[in-house]
Amino acid sequence: MPLGFPYLGTFTHVMESIARGMNRDDLILPNEPTYRTKQLGSRHASEFVCTPFKIILGSLLEVIERGATQVIGTVHVDFCRLGYYAPLWKLILEDLGYTGDIICLNWFDKPDFFRNFKKLTGDLNAIQAFQAFRIGWIKNRYFDLVEKLLYSYGATEISKGSAKAVADKLNRTIVHTMGERNVRKLPRLIKETFKEEVEVDEKADPLKVIIMGELYAVIEPAINLYVMRKLNDLGVVAYTPITFRRWIDLGYRLNFFKRKQHDIAIKKAKPYLGHRLGGKARESIGCTIYYKEKGWDGLIHLYPFTCMPEIISRSILPQVSKDYDMPVLSLVVDEHTGEAGFQTRVEAFVDLLERKRNENDKNKVK
Amino acid sequence: MKKVGIPRALLYYKFSEMWTTFFKELGTEAVVSPKTTKQIKFDSVKNAPDEDCYSTKLYFGHVLALKDQVDYLFIPRFGSDHHTYVGCPKFIGLAEVLRSQIPDLPEIIMPHYNKAKSGHRKIAFFRKAYKVGLKFTKNPIKIIRAIIKAVKAQKNHYKTILIDEETLHKWERSETILNEPPRYVENERQLKIALVGHSYVLNDPYSALGIRTSLQEHGVDFITSEQMPRNLIDKQMDKLDYDLYFLYEREILGAIMHFMESKTVDGIIHLMIFSCGPDSIAGEVAARLSKRDPIVPLLQLVFDELTAEAGMKTRIEAFIDMLRRSEDEQTLLLTTKVHI
């Protein structure tokens, strides 16, 4: 049974490497979402469900079209709708005449979770499967590292596109690296490759912008219209602390000695938003304060249309921005977001940041 | 005497008894905002964030209507009162959003209660209510008595509003009426409809465009999803492959699924609010299930601030006409007489 999964930014590589580690070579890899994907998803989803649902559904339909008969979804309980995506896909796909398997990994029903997990693992035993999963989460750290370096080298690179080429190459290398010892050597390789192969303008002092917001809107370039690359093209370093790593990287989660950045952010958000309400609402607010203190220049807050938790943080962010003097641009994205309007707003924001920096410099000279 | 303002929107329709009794017992005046009017809607659309759902927007209008009359505003941050299922995240963020969006508000009392995610139990409920009470009186006995009376009032409210299975079956056999008695329409069969939706849509005539009265005018006897017996709903929800975890959405979907299965009503009207998150999920599930078992017709109406009354009325009339004309075996079996 060919295994398929939807496209989720760089997390696609992680899924691929976990599946390959579990001896599943019958993979149908998803394509990057295109206009057709969005159309396909919107046609079959309900009217005002959030945008990630539509696009992931479109991506799933494309994978099934190409022959996948086993697709993965997750079920969990949260304030967000994300937890009920998979059961709804199941209904929709059944109505469309899909006869294959939809494996819903439900963490709250442990026996069911492991039974389903077993279906995905091929012929491995439990320990081997766990090991494969572990290698997967370790690799996720390095995918994140590649992304971080890509969008920091990308801002100052001399020949445009060289960083992107290096990143693509490295991502493939990480996917195909087998064995823990080899995997552990990767970070050095990644750093050295970037240093050697990307030529950067040493004198440049780029602006630094943080990207925050809803998970899918941040990690999926197709929905946020490559906002990180757009910032890079304007000569701005972009970085996002939001990745899938936080959920699947158990090693990081269980490490009590590490102060997790999102815990700090949540603490800082307390005066504005005291309690958990799903999504990244508290983190978006906390990170505005956290990165201001770290000396970043601005923050772009992305969220999909009708996302419940992010609307709350979006409504509070103007006040935080005023209190801490941190420029914040809130952008709502959905399948109809126009490229030109988006570009203009990002450019205007970067202009604003530049002017702000120049003024600050003048004041210092005086 | 201090005045505490309670906006008549969202959770007020669920917990009105508890809140008003509590503040009355504490020796304060509980000021409830007036029923939704055109002015309130106008204010809310102007001041609320664009992407919020219509009901949340109306909340802003009610707060603005109360703002200058009261010393405190009571906006609890309510997560859920079930140990796994959750409410809407907007309920938790609402107080803080209001505080940052409207600068000159009176002090907001915002106790946080969330049984599902924060693990609050009875003691936590008591502690939080006690803290609220301390704002108004130092007398512990008075506060404790107020809490007990408030909880009792809420229980009584549930008792009056929820019906048991026996009453439901009686209604299904047309032996009793649960809501406003329907007008007698000559030469027409009396229809039975299940009206499902959030309690803050069903009970707010303005936001649902007076659907209750218009159904009554058309000679339709209806039951609302709020009244449905809890055990029936839980039984229906167990039939889903995966548990739906939105607390109030379960009530809605459970009611729809029950009537789709029992086929004791002529039709189901589902009131949805535009851009309501949980509604988009439950509405889709209901629509898909209804397509698979299409004997009982399901009408899904989506409301927002731009919905015109005339258009909505036409749709309801058309739906009722369609039900009247239907000559399915199933519908003819439904008894049609109600003696008042």
XYZ file of C-alpha atoms in Angstrom:
706
model
C 0.000 0.000 0.000
C 1.643 3.227 -1.087
C 1.818 5.687 1.801
C 0.906 9.320 1.278
C 0.947 12.400 3.440
C 0.118 16.072 2.866
C 2.734 18.710 2.206
C 3.789 20.616 5.323
C 6.776 22.823 4.550
C 10.119 21.396 5.659
C 8.296 18.914 7.857
C 7.661 16.939 4.686
C 11.336 15.966 4.739
C 11.024 14.801 8.340
C 8.009 12.660 7.503
C 9.857 11.250 4.541
C 12.934 10.366 6.567
C 10.871 8.760 9.338
C 8.951 6.696 6.801
C 12.138 5.629 5.044
C 13.675 4.756 8.380
C 10.706 2.496 9.000
C 11.399 0.546 5.841
C 8.591 2.154 3.899
C 9.912 2.677 0.408
C 6.463 2.779 -1.202
C 6.116 6.494 -0.615
C 4.143 8.941 -2.697
C 5.794 12.259 -1.938
C 3.516 15.306 -1.982
C 4.158 18.214 -4.318
C 4.344 21.797 -3.193
C 0.804 23.227 -3.090
C -0.116 25.085 -6.239
C -3.140 27.086 -7.323
C -4.826 23.826 -8.266
C -4.257 22.378 -4.797
C -5.941 25.344 -3.191
C -8.868 25.135 -5.589
C -9.264 21.421 -5.039
C -9.247 21.786 -1.278
C -11.637 24.723 -1.188
C -14.097 22.939 -3.430
C -14.535 19.994 -1.115
C -14.103 21.632 2.297
C -16.835 23.448 4.172
C -17.275 27.135 3.591
C -15.625 28.874 6.517
C -13.329 26.243 7.897
C -9.789 27.531 8.371
C -7.409 27.731 5.411
C -4.951 25.002 6.508
C -7.790 22.506 6.381
C -8.545 23.383 2.783
C -4.984 23.338 1.542
C -3.973 20.174 3.375
C -7.096 18.502 2.024
C -6.147 19.629 -1.477
C -2.638 18.281 -0.987
C -4.046 15.010 0.291
C -6.362 14.696 -2.700
C -3.429 15.221 -5.046
C -1.438 12.515 -3.303
C -4.375 10.130 -3.540
C -4.788 10.993 -7.201
C -1.251 9.852 -7.767
C -1.911 6.480 -6.212
C -1.563 6.604 -2.431
C -3.894 4.200 -0.664
C -2.782 4.890 2.883
C -2.735 8.409 4.284
C -1.881 9.730 7.734
C -3.829 12.114 9.936
C -3.767 12.981 13.630
C -6.524 13.337 16.207
C -6.178 15.188 19.492
C -8.161 17.346 21.873
C -7.423 21.040 21.925
C -9.184 24.355 21.530
C -8.107 24.358 17.922
C -9.967 22.627 15.099
C -6.748 20.903 14.040
C -7.554 17.937 16.240
C -10.665 17.108 14.265
C -9.231 17.517 10.772
C -8.616 13.832 10.132
C -12.118 12.534 10.997
C -13.587 15.176 8.702
C -11.193 14.249 5.896
C -12.319 10.731 6.351
C -15.947 11.715 5.769
C -15.071 13.870 2.775
C -12.802 11.291 1.160
C -15.337 8.545 1.684
C -17.950 10.678 -0.057
C -15.548 11.199 -2.935
C -15.214 7.471 -3.365
C -11.823 6.857 -1.803
C -11.530 3.280 -0.626
C -8.041 3.243 0.875
C -6.946 3.572 4.471
C -6.919 6.737 6.520
C -4.791 6.189 9.571
C -5.752 8.569 12.360
C -3.095 8.642 15.057
C -5.028 9.410 18.219
C -2.659 10.067 21.084
C -5.494 10.100 23.639
C -6.409 6.520 22.865
C -3.064 4.818 23.471
C -3.863 1.232 22.382
C -5.403 2.554 19.192
C -2.395 4.800 18.634
C 0.074 1.947 18.805
C -2.110 -0.334 16.701
C -2.225 2.314 14.004
C 1.442 3.042 14.355
C 2.169 -0.616 13.766
C 0.397 -0.411 10.419
C 2.793 2.305 9.329
C 5.995 0.597 10.335
C 6.366 -2.147 7.763
C 8.088 -5.195 9.213
C 9.986 -3.557 12.072
C 9.584 -4.439 15.735
C 8.740 -1.855 18.379
C 12.297 -0.956 19.340
C 13.433 -0.558 15.755
C 10.376 1.571 14.988
C 11.044 3.803 17.963
C 14.670 4.132 16.882
C 13.521 5.198 13.419
C 11.210 7.750 14.973
C 14.047 8.989 17.168
C 16.345 9.449 14.208
C 13.460 11.347 12.628
C 13.208 13.875 15.398
C 16.974 14.309 15.534
C 16.956 14.983 11.813
C 14.189 17.509 12.367
C 16.650 19.608 14.392
C 18.994 19.704 11.424
C 16.260 20.570 8.950
C 15.468 23.478 11.221
C 19.120 24.413 11.320
C 19.264 24.407 7.526
C 16.226 26.638 7.372
C 17.642 29.027 9.934
C 20.937 29.321 8.082
C 19.184 29.583 4.714
C 17.196 32.631 5.735
C 20.116 34.292 7.450
C 22.631 33.679 4.640
C 19.940 34.452 2.092
C 19.740 38.061 3.252
C 23.330 38.910 2.501
C 24.274 36.470 -0.257
C 25.933 38.002 -3.298
C 24.567 35.770 -6.054
C 20.871 35.407 -5.431
C 19.581 31.899 -5.028
C 22.863 30.294 -4.027
C 21.747 29.755 -0.424
C 18.522 28.167 -1.586
C 20.414 25.760 -3.837
C 22.700 24.762 -0.985
C 19.715 24.262 1.342
C 17.918 22.028 -1.158
C 21.034 19.926 -1.566
C 21.537 19.643 2.192
C 17.910 18.666 2.792
C 18.307 15.761 0.400
C 21.554 14.779 2.127
C 19.831 14.745 5.529
C 16.956 12.611 4.256
C 19.300 10.013 2.820
C 21.747 9.880 5.735
C 21.335 6.602 7.583
C 22.713 5.468 10.924
C 22.878 7.523 14.064
C 26.613 8.152 13.958
C 26.400 9.669 10.508
C 23.386 11.732 11.470
C 25.195 13.226 14.445
C 27.934 14.518 12.155
C 25.441 16.499 10.092
C 25.345 19.879 11.884
C 29.047 20.437 11.277
C 28.617 19.544 7.651
C 25.663 21.899 7.296
C 27.469 24.841 8.823
C 30.620 24.246 6.800
C 28.750 23.822 3.532
C 26.932 27.094 4.018
C 30.151 28.877 4.927
C 32.041 27.519 1.946
C 29.441 27.613 -0.765
C 27.469 30.770 -0.072
C 29.340 33.977 -0.693
C 28.069 36.747 1.543
C 28.492 40.478 1.763
C 30.548 40.822 4.922
C 29.928 44.521 5.440
C 26.142 44.326 5.352
C 24.243 44.917 8.549
C 20.831 43.486 7.742
C 17.609 44.116 9.605
C 16.294 41.151 11.545
C 12.642 40.176 11.484
C 10.895 37.449 13.439
C 8.053 35.497 11.878
C 5.415 34.349 14.346
C 1.887 33.126 14.173
C -0.107 30.044 13.475
C 1.949 26.926 12.833
C 0.750 26.110 9.344
C 0.746 29.678 8.098
C 4.369 30.015 9.193
C 5.867 26.756 7.994
C 4.012 26.400 4.715
C 5.517 28.670 2.053
C 2.617 28.149 -0.331
C 0.117 29.791 1.996
C 2.341 32.607 3.259
C 3.564 33.287 -0.291
C 7.225 32.697 0.625
C 7.304 35.596 3.025
C 10.707 34.554 4.390
C 12.194 34.522 0.895
C 10.560 37.870 0.159
C 12.211 39.335 3.238
C 15.540 37.850 2.171
C 15.191 39.462 -1.235
C 14.752 42.795 0.530
C 17.983 42.129 2.412
C 16.385 41.211 5.724
C 17.249 38.261 7.935
C 14.158 36.211 8.777
C 13.817 33.605 11.463
C 10.941 31.659 12.913
C 11.003 29.830 16.246
C 7.879 27.905 15.242
C 8.462 24.453 13.821
C 7.027 21.001 14.211
C 10.036 20.050 16.255
C 8.402 21.016 19.516
C 5.865 18.222 19.224
C 7.854 15.351 17.862
C 11.241 16.034 19.427
C 10.739 14.078 22.648
C 14.414 14.395 23.542
C 14.049 18.154 23.604
C 10.723 18.052 25.388
C 11.920 15.835 28.190
C 15.155 17.724 28.733
C 14.545 19.493 32.039
C 17.848 21.327 31.973
C 17.019 23.324 28.895
C 14.979 26.496 29.263
C 12.574 26.298 26.417
C 12.097 29.448 24.461
C 8.340 29.050 24.247
C 8.041 28.649 28.008
C 9.844 31.942 28.471
C 7.593 33.562 25.878
C 4.457 32.294 27.582
C 5.641 33.715 30.885
C 6.238 37.086 29.281
C 2.779 37.083 27.724
C 1.085 36.614 31.072
C 0.050 40.246 31.693
C -1.673 40.340 28.319
C -3.060 36.849 27.899
C -3.039 34.779 31.033
C -4.337 31.382 30.114
C -4.002 28.681 27.553
C -6.401 29.028 24.667
C -4.933 26.893 21.945
C -2.839 27.756 18.930
C 0.168 29.978 19.363
C -1.785 32.894 20.781
C 0.251 33.352 23.942
C 3.539 32.684 22.206
C 2.937 35.287 19.537
C 2.493 37.889 22.239
C 5.355 36.600 24.376
C 7.775 36.461 21.464
C 7.087 40.084 20.591
C 8.463 41.007 23.994
C 11.188 38.349 24.052
C 12.694 39.252 20.692
C 12.442 42.964 21.369
C 14.654 42.377 24.377
C 17.031 40.359 22.219
C 17.357 43.289 19.833
C 15.387 42.155 16.809
C 13.878 44.853 14.645
C 10.348 43.745 13.949
C 7.822 40.955 13.951
C 5.497 39.659 11.285
C 2.465 37.869 12.632
C 0.862 35.436 10.200
C -2.418 33.649 10.662
C -4.921 31.922 8.419
C -8.395 33.327 7.914
C -10.881 32.347 10.706
C -8.150 30.882 12.943
C -9.744 31.177 16.384
C -6.786 31.580 18.776
C -4.750 33.853 16.529
C -7.595 36.335 16.123
C -7.384 36.841 19.865
C -3.646 37.461 19.827
C -4.028 39.656 16.776
C -6.474 41.837 18.679
C -4.079 42.206 21.600
C -0.838 42.630 19.614
C -1.316 46.346 18.774
C -1.247 47.135 22.493
C 1.864 45.001 23.072
C 3.521 46.639 20.114
C 2.804 50.075 21.540
C 3.914 49.191 25.070
C 7.241 47.712 24.003
C 7.941 49.847 20.911
C 8.231 46.775 18.685
C 6.855 47.120 15.151
C 4.353 44.351 14.404
C 2.719 43.579 11.077
C -0.276 41.250 11.263
C -1.063 39.517 8.013
C -4.059 37.303 7.428
C -3.538 34.716 4.722
C -5.936 32.482 2.888
C -6.249 30.808 -0.463
C -7.196 34.060 -2.146
C -4.335 36.194 -0.813
C -2.988 38.311 -3.646
C 0.739 38.275 -4.276
C 1.066 41.978 -5.111
C -0.792 43.282 -2.085
C 1.195 41.021 0.180
C 4.498 42.147 -1.349
C 3.603 45.818 -0.970
C 2.757 45.461 2.673
C 5.937 43.565 3.461
C 8.002 46.147 1.592
C 6.314 49.008 3.405
C 6.997 47.294 6.700
C 10.672 46.860 5.877
C 10.895 50.540 4.851
C 9.410 51.472 8.189
C 11.953 49.370 10.029
C 14.808 50.933 8.089
C 13.640 54.433 8.835
C 13.254 53.556 12.473
C 16.787 52.245 12.624
C 18.217 55.337 10.911
C 16.463 57.589 13.367
C 17.799 55.606 16.275
C 21.327 55.846 14.855
C 21.022 59.609 14.474
C 19.910 59.921 18.073
C 22.916 57.910 19.178
C 25.348 60.141 17.291
C 23.923 63.210 18.932
C -24.582 49.886 46.021
C -22.035 48.783 43.476
C -23.177 47.841 40.041
C -21.859 44.859 38.126
C -22.464 44.744 34.393
C -23.182 41.472 32.644
C -23.338 41.643 28.842
C -26.323 39.794 27.431
C -24.417 37.754 24.874
C -22.561 34.450 24.443
C -22.364 32.535 27.714
C -24.948 34.701 29.442
C -27.612 32.585 27.792
C -26.166 29.490 29.453
C -25.297 30.772 32.910
C -27.600 33.748 33.378
C -29.314 32.299 36.451
C -26.095 31.532 38.251
C -24.492 34.903 37.622
C -27.446 37.130 38.435
C -28.280 35.177 41.606
C -24.679 35.290 42.762
C -24.363 39.037 42.457
C -27.779 39.673 43.929
C -26.911 37.589 46.979
C -23.673 39.510 47.428
C -25.681 42.692 47.804
C -24.746 44.215 44.480
C -26.873 45.200 41.574
C -26.417 43.002 38.532
C -27.054 45.156 35.479
C -27.738 43.056 32.405
C -27.360 44.846 29.115
C -30.543 45.371 27.075
C -31.582 42.960 24.374
C -29.712 43.287 21.124
C -30.904 46.235 19.064
C -29.850 47.816 15.837
C -27.735 50.367 17.710
C -25.886 47.632 19.614
C -25.192 45.777 16.392
C -23.956 48.967 14.767
C -21.583 49.663 17.682
C -20.282 46.132 17.715
C -19.533 45.928 14.022
C -17.715 49.235 14.285
C -15.574 48.325 17.285
C -14.984 44.590 17.159
C -12.083 42.935 15.299
C -13.052 42.155 11.696
C -12.496 38.433 11.732
C -14.389 37.567 14.899
C -17.604 35.611 14.594
C -20.880 37.528 14.602
C -21.818 36.524 18.149
C -18.471 37.663 19.519
C -18.875 40.946 17.687
C -22.256 41.449 19.354
C -20.553 40.979 22.709
C -18.554 44.140 22.049
C -21.759 46.082 21.465
C -23.254 44.859 24.712
C -20.125 45.825 26.624
C -20.197 49.284 25.081
C -23.853 49.651 26.057
C -22.976 48.865 29.679
C -19.688 50.719 29.904
C -20.842 53.979 31.431
C -23.493 52.593 33.760
C -21.506 50.162 35.883
C -18.548 49.959 38.285
C -17.454 46.487 37.265
C -17.850 44.278 34.229
C -18.204 40.556 34.738
C -16.561 38.667 31.875
C -15.483 35.209 33.025
C -12.759 33.393 31.133
C -14.566 30.152 30.753
C -12.784 27.167 29.240
C -15.157 24.287 29.793
C -17.111 22.482 32.471
C -16.389 18.987 31.249
C -13.254 17.006 32.032
C -12.229 16.409 28.402
C -14.367 18.458 26.078
C -13.533 22.092 25.513
C -15.475 25.236 24.750
C -14.525 27.960 22.332
C -11.133 29.689 22.790
C -12.819 33.053 22.251
C -14.507 32.732 25.644
C -11.108 32.655 27.335
C -9.544 35.498 25.408
C -12.557 37.774 25.342
C -11.928 39.704 28.571
C -8.325 40.444 27.672
C -9.155 41.423 24.123
C -11.799 43.843 25.380
C -9.354 45.321 27.856
C -6.814 46.048 25.161
C -9.249 47.137 22.448
C -11.465 49.501 24.445
C -9.255 51.603 26.689
C -11.697 53.293 29.088
C -13.531 50.262 30.437
C -14.448 49.873 34.113
C -12.588 47.171 36.026
C -13.202 43.745 34.540
C -13.804 40.805 36.865
C -12.408 37.836 34.980
C -12.218 34.591 36.902
C -10.694 31.763 34.886
C -12.294 28.362 34.999
C -11.281 25.497 32.753
C -12.022 21.967 33.787
C -10.619 20.316 30.683
C -7.204 21.842 30.212
C -6.326 23.415 33.563
C -7.889 20.619 35.578
C -10.043 22.874 37.732
C -12.397 20.956 39.987
C -15.131 21.922 42.420
C -12.673 23.375 44.915
C -11.125 25.596 42.272
C -14.578 26.764 41.250
C -15.354 27.608 44.855
C -12.043 29.400 45.353
C -12.485 31.508 42.244
C -16.052 32.411 43.099
C -14.939 33.307 46.625
C -12.271 35.626 45.251
C -14.886 37.389 43.183
C -17.069 37.694 46.260
C -14.261 39.333 48.259
C -14.407 42.315 45.931
C -17.832 43.201 47.297
C -18.013 41.984 50.878
C -15.685 40.822 53.631
C -18.307 38.563 55.172
C -17.372 34.929 54.351
C -20.775 33.533 55.280
C -22.465 35.867 52.873
C -20.149 34.814 50.037
C -20.543 31.111 50.717
C -24.294 31.458 50.862
C -24.248 33.376 47.602
C -22.192 30.650 45.910
C -24.484 27.885 47.126
C -27.594 29.743 46.063
C -26.094 30.550 42.673
C -25.180 26.925 42.000
C -28.651 25.847 43.078
C -30.257 28.407 40.794
C -28.185 27.131 37.886
C -29.191 23.542 38.653
C -32.825 24.578 38.724
C -32.354 26.350 35.438
C -30.971 23.163 33.896
C -33.882 21.224 35.321
C -36.425 23.535 33.747
C -34.723 23.711 30.413
C -33.583 20.122 29.899
C -36.245 17.555 29.237
C -36.028 13.854 29.992
C -36.389 11.091 27.458
C -39.993 10.460 28.391
C -41.016 14.031 27.642
C -39.091 13.869 24.396
C -40.980 10.769 23.307
C -44.215 12.441 24.323
C -43.318 15.414 22.151
C -42.407 13.087 19.316
C -45.876 11.537 19.584
C -47.370 15.079 19.566
C -48.803 14.827 23.030
C -47.129 17.876 24.449
C -45.643 21.215 23.443
C -42.230 22.285 24.647
C -41.905 25.822 23.351
C -44.252 28.573 22.255
C -47.560 27.051 21.052
C -47.746 27.172 17.246
C -50.443 29.144 15.507
C -53.232 27.086 13.980
C -53.034 27.109 10.190
C -56.176 26.018 8.434
C -56.142 22.951 6.202
C -52.473 22.430 6.798
C -50.670 19.708 8.540
C -48.889 20.889 11.641
C -45.159 20.503 11.196
C -42.542 19.453 13.682
C -39.060 20.865 13.386
C -35.881 20.517 15.362
C -34.206 23.912 15.731
C -30.548 23.418 16.528
C -27.844 25.941 17.213
C -25.898 27.652 19.961
C -27.956 28.882 22.885
C -26.806 32.434 22.187
C -28.259 32.231 18.713
C -31.470 30.430 19.573
C -32.384 32.777 22.396
C -31.305 36.041 20.855
C -34.136 37.061 18.538
C -32.044 39.751 16.912
C -29.114 37.641 15.819
C -31.314 34.799 14.557
C -33.716 37.288 12.961
C -36.672 36.167 15.059
C -36.706 32.642 13.753
C -38.661 31.338 16.737
C -41.593 33.657 16.185
C -41.614 33.153 12.459
C -41.733 29.372 12.927
C -44.559 29.818 15.384
C -46.433 32.006 12.906
C -46.149 29.311 10.290
C -47.725 26.793 12.588
C -44.569 24.869 13.313
C -43.992 23.097 16.585
C -40.302 22.979 17.405
C -37.800 21.606 19.854
C -34.421 23.262 20.419
C -31.101 21.529 20.803
C -30.650 23.048 24.282
C -33.570 21.005 25.546
C -32.311 17.652 24.343
C -31.610 15.059 27.041
C -27.873 14.745 27.672
C -27.755 10.954 27.699
C -29.310 10.774 24.227
C -26.723 13.183 22.902
C -23.854 11.227 24.399
C -25.294 8.059 22.931
C -25.406 9.638 19.498
C -21.900 11.018 19.744
C -20.539 7.574 20.539
C -21.596 6.560 17.047
C -19.013 8.852 15.498
C -15.671 7.212 14.735
C -13.862 9.890 16.676
C -15.201 11.865 19.584
C -16.080 15.464 18.779
C -14.486 17.498 21.535
C -16.288 20.823 21.302
C -18.653 20.957 24.247
C -21.531 22.942 22.756
C -21.083 21.516 19.312
C -21.766 18.044 20.666
C -25.182 19.208 21.740
C -25.905 20.473 18.228
C -24.533 17.536 16.288
C -26.051 15.087 18.760
C -29.494 16.609 18.299
C -29.164 16.507 14.512
C -27.994 12.901 14.540
C -30.743 11.857 16.918
C -33.508 13.225 14.727
C -31.871 11.917 11.569
C -31.970 8.479 13.114
C -35.354 8.535 14.848
C -37.068 10.364 11.937
C -39.670 11.796 14.286
C -39.503 15.340 12.927
C -40.350 16.767 9.532
C -37.152 18.720 9.216
C -34.111 20.113 10.969
C -32.993 23.741 10.876
C -29.391 24.314 11.837
C -28.495 27.885 12.731
C -24.832 28.659 12.103
C -22.884 31.795 12.785
C -20.451 32.990 10.171
C -16.803 32.179 10.874
C -17.667 30.279 14.045
C -14.840 27.769 14.277
C -16.547 24.768 15.852
C -19.659 25.318 13.704
C -17.647 24.886 10.540
C -16.611 21.416 11.700
C -19.920 20.234 13.129
C -21.866 21.772 10.261
C -19.791 19.906 7.719
C -20.148 16.612 9.587
C -23.912 17.148 9.822
C -24.185 17.993 6.129
C -22.172 14.932 5.122
C -24.184 12.611 7.362
C -27.424 14.118 6.122
C -26.408 13.463 2.509
C -25.908 9.813 3.331
C -29.268 9.458 5.042
C -31.438 12.096 3.381
C -34.886 11.208 4.703
C -35.124 14.060 7.195
C -34.278 17.317 5.361
C -31.612 19.534 6.925
C -31.505 23.290 6.328
C -28.325 25.067 7.333
C -28.673 28.808 7.700
C -25.579 30.955 8.137
C -26.023 34.258 9.931
C -23.777 37.279 10.037
C -24.131 41.026 10.381
C -24.968 41.404 6.691
C -27.715 38.776 6.579
C -30.945 40.332 5.344
C -34.160 39.483 7.076
C -36.195 39.137 3.884
C -33.843 36.617 2.337
C -33.797 34.518 5.467
C -37.591 34.551 5.755
C -37.963 33.418 2.156
C -35.671 30.507 2.751
C -37.510 29.430 5.868
C -40.854 29.719 4.090
C -39.585 27.722 1.148
C -38.296 25.053 3.495
C -41.624 24.849 5.309
C -43.524 24.648 2.013
C -41.244 21.862 0.901
C -41.902 19.949 4.105
C -45.658 20.435 3.780
C -45.672 19.119 0.253
C -43.587 16.103 1.041
C -45.579 12.924 0.736
C -43.023 10.468 1.936
C -44.305 7.513 3.806
C -42.204 8.573 6.721
C -43.713 12.022 7.086
C -47.286 10.815 6.778
C -46.684 8.544 9.707
C -45.989 11.500 11.945
C -49.085 12.364 13.911
C -50.255 15.816 13.185
C -52.680 16.976 15.805
C -51.810 18.941 18.885
C -54.617 19.774 21.247
C -54.066 22.931 23.143
